[in-house]
Short mmCIF file of C-alpha atoms and ligand atoms in Angstrom, two decimals:
data_model
loop_
_atom_site.label_atom_id
_atom_site.label_comp_id
_atom_site.label_asym_id
_atom_site.label_seq_id
_atom_site.Cartn_x
_atom_site.Cartn_y
_atom_site.Cartn_z
CA UNK T 1 131.88 59.34 142.42
CA UNK T 2 132.61 59.00 138.95
CA UNK T 3 129.95 58.57 136.44
CA UNK T 4 128.98 58.21 132.74
CA UNK T 5 125.74 60.14 131.91
CA UNK T 6 123.76 58.88 128.79
CA UNK T 7 120.83 59.83 127.22
CA UNK T 8 119.50 60.62 123.63
CA UNK T 9 119.09 64.22 122.69
CA UNK T 10 115.78 65.31 124.46
CA UNK T 11 115.91 63.20 127.38
CA UNK T 12 117.12 65.86 129.61
CA UNK T 13 120.89 65.04 130.00
CA UNK T 14 122.20 68.54 129.87
CA UNK T 15 119.73 69.61 132.49
CA UNK T 16 120.52 66.66 135.05
CA UNK T 17 124.71 67.28 134.33
CA UNK T 18 124.30 70.91 135.20
CA UNK T 19 122.19 70.09 138.38
CA UNK T 20 124.75 67.58 139.32
CA UNK T 21 127.62 70.18 139.16
CA UNK T 22 125.79 72.81 141.14
CA UNK T 23 124.44 70.49 143.96
CA UNK T 24 127.07 68.15 144.17
CA UNK T 25 130.02 69.81 143.14
CA UNK T 26 130.84 67.38 140.32
CA UNK T 27 132.68 68.16 137.20
CA UNK T 28 131.56 67.52 133.92
CA UNK T 29 134.07 66.19 131.39
CA UNK T 30 133.07 66.72 127.90
CA UNK T 31 135.33 65.73 125.15
CA UNK T 32 134.01 68.68 122.85
CA UNK T 33 134.52 71.44 125.78
CA UNK T 34 137.95 69.87 126.91
CA UNK T 35 139.21 69.96 123.19
CA UNK T 36 137.87 73.43 122.67
CA UNK T 37 139.63 74.69 125.95
CA UNK T 38 142.84 72.91 125.28
CA UNK T 39 143.12 74.38 121.93
CA UNK T 40 142.37 77.88 122.97
CA UNK T 41 144.86 77.39 125.79
CA UNK T 42 147.40 76.39 123.43
CA UNK T 43 148.78 73.35 125.47
CA UNK T 44 150.92 71.04 123.92
CA UNK T 45 147.99 68.28 123.47
CA UNK T 46 145.67 71.40 122.38
CA UNK T 47 148.02 72.09 119.96
CA UNK T 48 148.31 68.54 118.60
CA UNK T 49 144.42 68.25 118.45
CA UNK T 50 144.32 71.53 116.48
CA UNK T 51 146.38 70.30 114.14
CA UNK T 52 144.81 66.97 113.59
CA UNK T 53 141.50 68.87 113.44
CA UNK T 54 142.98 71.27 110.82
CA UNK T 55 143.81 68.40 108.78
CA UNK T 56 139.97 67.52 108.76
CA UNK T 57 140.87 64.29 110.79
CA UNK T 58 139.25 62.93 113.80
CA UNK T 59 141.03 63.58 117.19
CA UNK T 60 142.50 60.26 118.03
CA UNK T 61 142.18 57.90 121.31
CA UNK T 62 145.16 58.80 122.75
CA UNK T 63 144.93 62.52 122.50
CA UNK T 64 141.32 62.40 123.99
CA UNK T 65 142.78 59.97 126.90
CA UNK T 66 145.52 62.43 127.54
CA UNK T 67 143.18 65.21 127.65
CA UNK T 68 140.75 63.74 130.24
CA UNK T 69 143.97 62.35 132.46
CA UNK T 70 144.99 66.14 132.55
CA UNK T 71 141.71 67.14 133.36
CA UNK T 72 141.77 64.81 136.15
CA UNK T 73 144.84 65.67 137.39
CA UNK T 74 143.83 69.12 138.20
CA UNK T 75 140.72 68.06 140.13
CA UNK T 76 140.90 67.30 144.20
CA UNK T 77 140.34 63.63 145.01
CA UNK T 78 136.85 64.00 146.63
CA UNK T 79 135.42 65.97 143.39
CA UNK T 80 133.27 63.22 141.65
CA UNK T 81 133.41 63.43 137.68
CA UNK T 82 130.54 63.19 135.00
CA UNK T 83 131.88 61.79 131.75
CA UNK T 84 129.99 63.09 128.67
CA UNK T 85 130.36 62.04 125.22
CA UNK T 86 133.17 59.68 126.11
CA UNK T 87 133.74 56.62 125.85
CA UNK T 88 132.22 55.67 122.69
CA UNK T 89 134.14 52.61 121.90
CA UNK T 90 135.21 49.43 123.77
CA UNK T 91 138.66 50.43 123.49
CA UNK T 92 138.06 53.89 124.84
CA UNK T 93 136.03 52.52 127.67
CA UNK T 94 139.08 50.16 128.66
CA UNK T 95 141.23 53.42 128.13
CA UNK T 96 139.18 54.92 130.67
CA UNK T 97 139.15 52.25 133.20
CA UNK T 98 143.11 52.39 133.26
CA UNK T 99 143.45 55.97 133.51
CA UNK T 100 140.83 56.28 136.51
CA UNK T 101 142.60 53.43 138.15
CA UNK T 102 146.04 54.87 137.63
CA UNK T 103 144.71 58.00 139.38
CA UNK T 104 142.94 56.06 142.26
CA UNK T 105 139.62 56.46 141.02
CA UNK T 106 136.96 54.27 139.40
CA UNK T 107 133.67 54.54 137.47
CA UNK T 108 130.90 54.11 139.75
CA UNK T 109 127.86 54.06 137.81
CA UNK T 110 126.82 54.18 134.26
CA UNK T 111 123.37 56.00 134.31
CA UNK T 112 121.19 56.08 131.17
CA UNK T 113 118.11 58.13 130.79
CA UNK T 114 115.91 55.70 129.15
CA UNK T 115 113.24 57.03 126.62
CA UNK T 116 110.22 55.73 124.66
CA UNK T 117 111.21 56.78 121.07
CA UNK T 118 107.44 57.36 120.20
CA UNK T 119 106.60 59.57 123.23
CA UNK T 120 110.25 61.43 122.60
CA UNK T 121 109.13 62.12 119.02
CA UNK T 122 105.82 63.52 120.37
CA UNK T 123 107.64 65.42 123.24
CA UNK T 124 110.01 67.10 120.61
CA UNK T 125 108.16 67.77 117.58
CA UNK T 126 105.40 69.52 119.78
CA UNK T 127 108.08 72.19 121.10
CA UNK T 128 108.17 75.64 120.07
CA UNK T 129 109.12 78.88 121.68
CA UNK T 130 108.35 82.64 121.90
CA UNK T 131 110.35 84.51 119.20
CA UNK T 132 110.91 87.22 121.31
CA UNK T 133 111.39 85.95 125.06
CA UNK T 134 112.37 81.99 124.37
CA UNK T 135 109.57 80.89 126.66
CA UNK T 136 109.18 77.32 126.07
CA UNK T 137 105.62 75.95 124.80
CA UNK T 138 104.20 72.65 123.55
CA UNK T 139 101.58 71.65 121.12
CA UNK T 140 99.98 69.37 123.65
CA UNK T 141 101.39 70.08 127.36
CA UNK T 142 101.69 73.88 127.50
CA UNK T 143 99.77 76.11 125.16
CA UNK T 144 99.83 79.70 126.02
CA UNK T 145 96.78 80.74 128.10
CA UNK T 146 95.59 82.84 125.18
CA UNK T 147 95.91 81.21 121.98
CA UNK T 148 99.02 83.14 119.78
CA UNK T 149 99.96 85.20 122.58
CA UNK T 150 103.02 84.67 124.65
CA UNK T 151 102.17 84.37 128.66
CA UNK T 152 105.14 86.12 129.54
CA UNK T 153 106.01 89.23 126.91
CA UNK T 154 102.84 89.33 124.75
CA UNK T 155 104.41 88.53 121.63
CA UNK T 156 102.47 86.79 118.72
CA UNK T 157 105.34 85.49 117.23
CA UNK T 158 106.47 82.03 117.96
CA UNK T 159 109.59 79.75 116.42
CA UNK T 160 110.35 76.12 115.98
CA UNK T 161 113.57 74.44 115.39
CA UNK T 162 114.10 72.94 111.97
CA UNK T 163 115.37 69.70 113.32
CA UNK T 164 112.54 69.12 115.96
CA UNK T 165 110.71 67.11 113.18
CA UNK T 166 110.19 63.38 113.55
CA UNK T 167 112.59 62.13 110.91
CA UNK T 168 115.59 64.27 112.68
CA UNK T 169 114.50 62.52 115.90
CA UNK T 170 114.51 59.02 114.67
CA UNK T 171 117.80 59.85 113.35
CA UNK T 172 119.26 61.33 116.44
CA UNK T 173 117.94 58.36 118.46
CA UNK T 174 119.22 55.74 116.00
CA UNK T 175 122.72 57.64 116.35
CA UNK T 176 122.47 57.44 119.79
CA UNK T 177 122.02 53.88 119.69
CA UNK T 178 124.89 53.26 117.39
CA UNK T 179 127.19 55.46 119.65
CA UNK T 180 126.14 53.65 123.29
CA UNK T 181 125.93 49.98 121.96
CA UNK T 182 129.73 49.30 121.84
CA UNK T 183 130.02 50.35 125.37
CA UNK T 184 127.15 49.17 127.38
CA UNK T 185 128.02 45.68 127.51
CA UNK T 186 131.17 46.53 128.92
CA UNK T 187 129.61 48.10 132.01
CA UNK T 188 126.35 45.89 132.04
CA UNK T 189 129.04 42.83 132.46
CA UNK T 190 130.50 45.06 135.76
CA UNK T 191 126.76 45.57 136.82
CA UNK T 192 126.89 49.09 137.04
CA UNK T 193 124.57 50.37 134.24
CA UNK T 194 121.58 52.04 135.98
CA UNK T 195 118.52 53.22 133.89
CA UNK T 196 116.23 56.14 135.18
CA UNK T 197 112.90 56.92 133.15
CA UNK T 198 114.18 60.05 131.34
CA UNK T 199 110.48 60.53 130.28
CA UNK T 200 109.37 61.44 133.77
CA UNK T 201 109.37 64.96 135.05
CA UNK T 202 112.75 66.63 135.91
CA UNK T 203 112.03 66.38 139.52
CA UNK T 204 111.31 62.69 139.11
CA UNK T 205 114.37 62.26 136.95
CA UNK T 206 116.55 64.03 139.74
CA UNK T 207 115.19 61.82 142.17
CA UNK T 208 115.93 58.48 140.23
CA UNK T 209 119.41 59.78 139.65
CA UNK T 210 119.69 60.66 143.09
CA UNK T 211 118.65 57.51 144.52
CA UNK T 212 121.36 55.58 142.36
CA UNK T 213 123.81 58.06 143.56
CA UNK T 214 122.99 57.88 147.34
CA UNK T 215 121.81 54.39 147.26
ZN1 ZN Z 301 107.37 85.79 124.83
#
């Protein structure tokens, strides 16, 4: 099973990807991680990417495609892949189709974690964590039992991420839509896009994804 997992920041994409890796032995291919690994390992394509990045330029589709292909080459045929952060353009989507076909694979599903933007804003802007032990809390959904005191460690210090504000969340949503808009029609035409409610509980999202994969 080869899938693309899509979802705006805050929809729980990372959680779901880790779960699929753990429970199904799938491999997550994130372009950022692959690039960093190739640069670190000093592979030919890594050296190429490094030169491009040092020149302050964007790594070309050709380099990314080669990276993905090299990573696929190292996998057992039955190992499923989760593509993360790629493709972002129609040209990349088409390149992915051909390189998967060349390896006897195909893209089975594009799973998008759907979110309601206003609800997402509320969810994200309400988040805070204990400054001492990082236990997560929420203004609306999970206040400490005793106000101002961490349930776990008793600390009175809490922190919020600077980018967990409404404007930043709406900007991230707009960026997400701009990134996925070019590729969704390509996959919708093949009827492989499936949407799962990303606002549901982690358990419900997991169940929704499993239903797609096992359906
Ligand atoms: Zn704490």
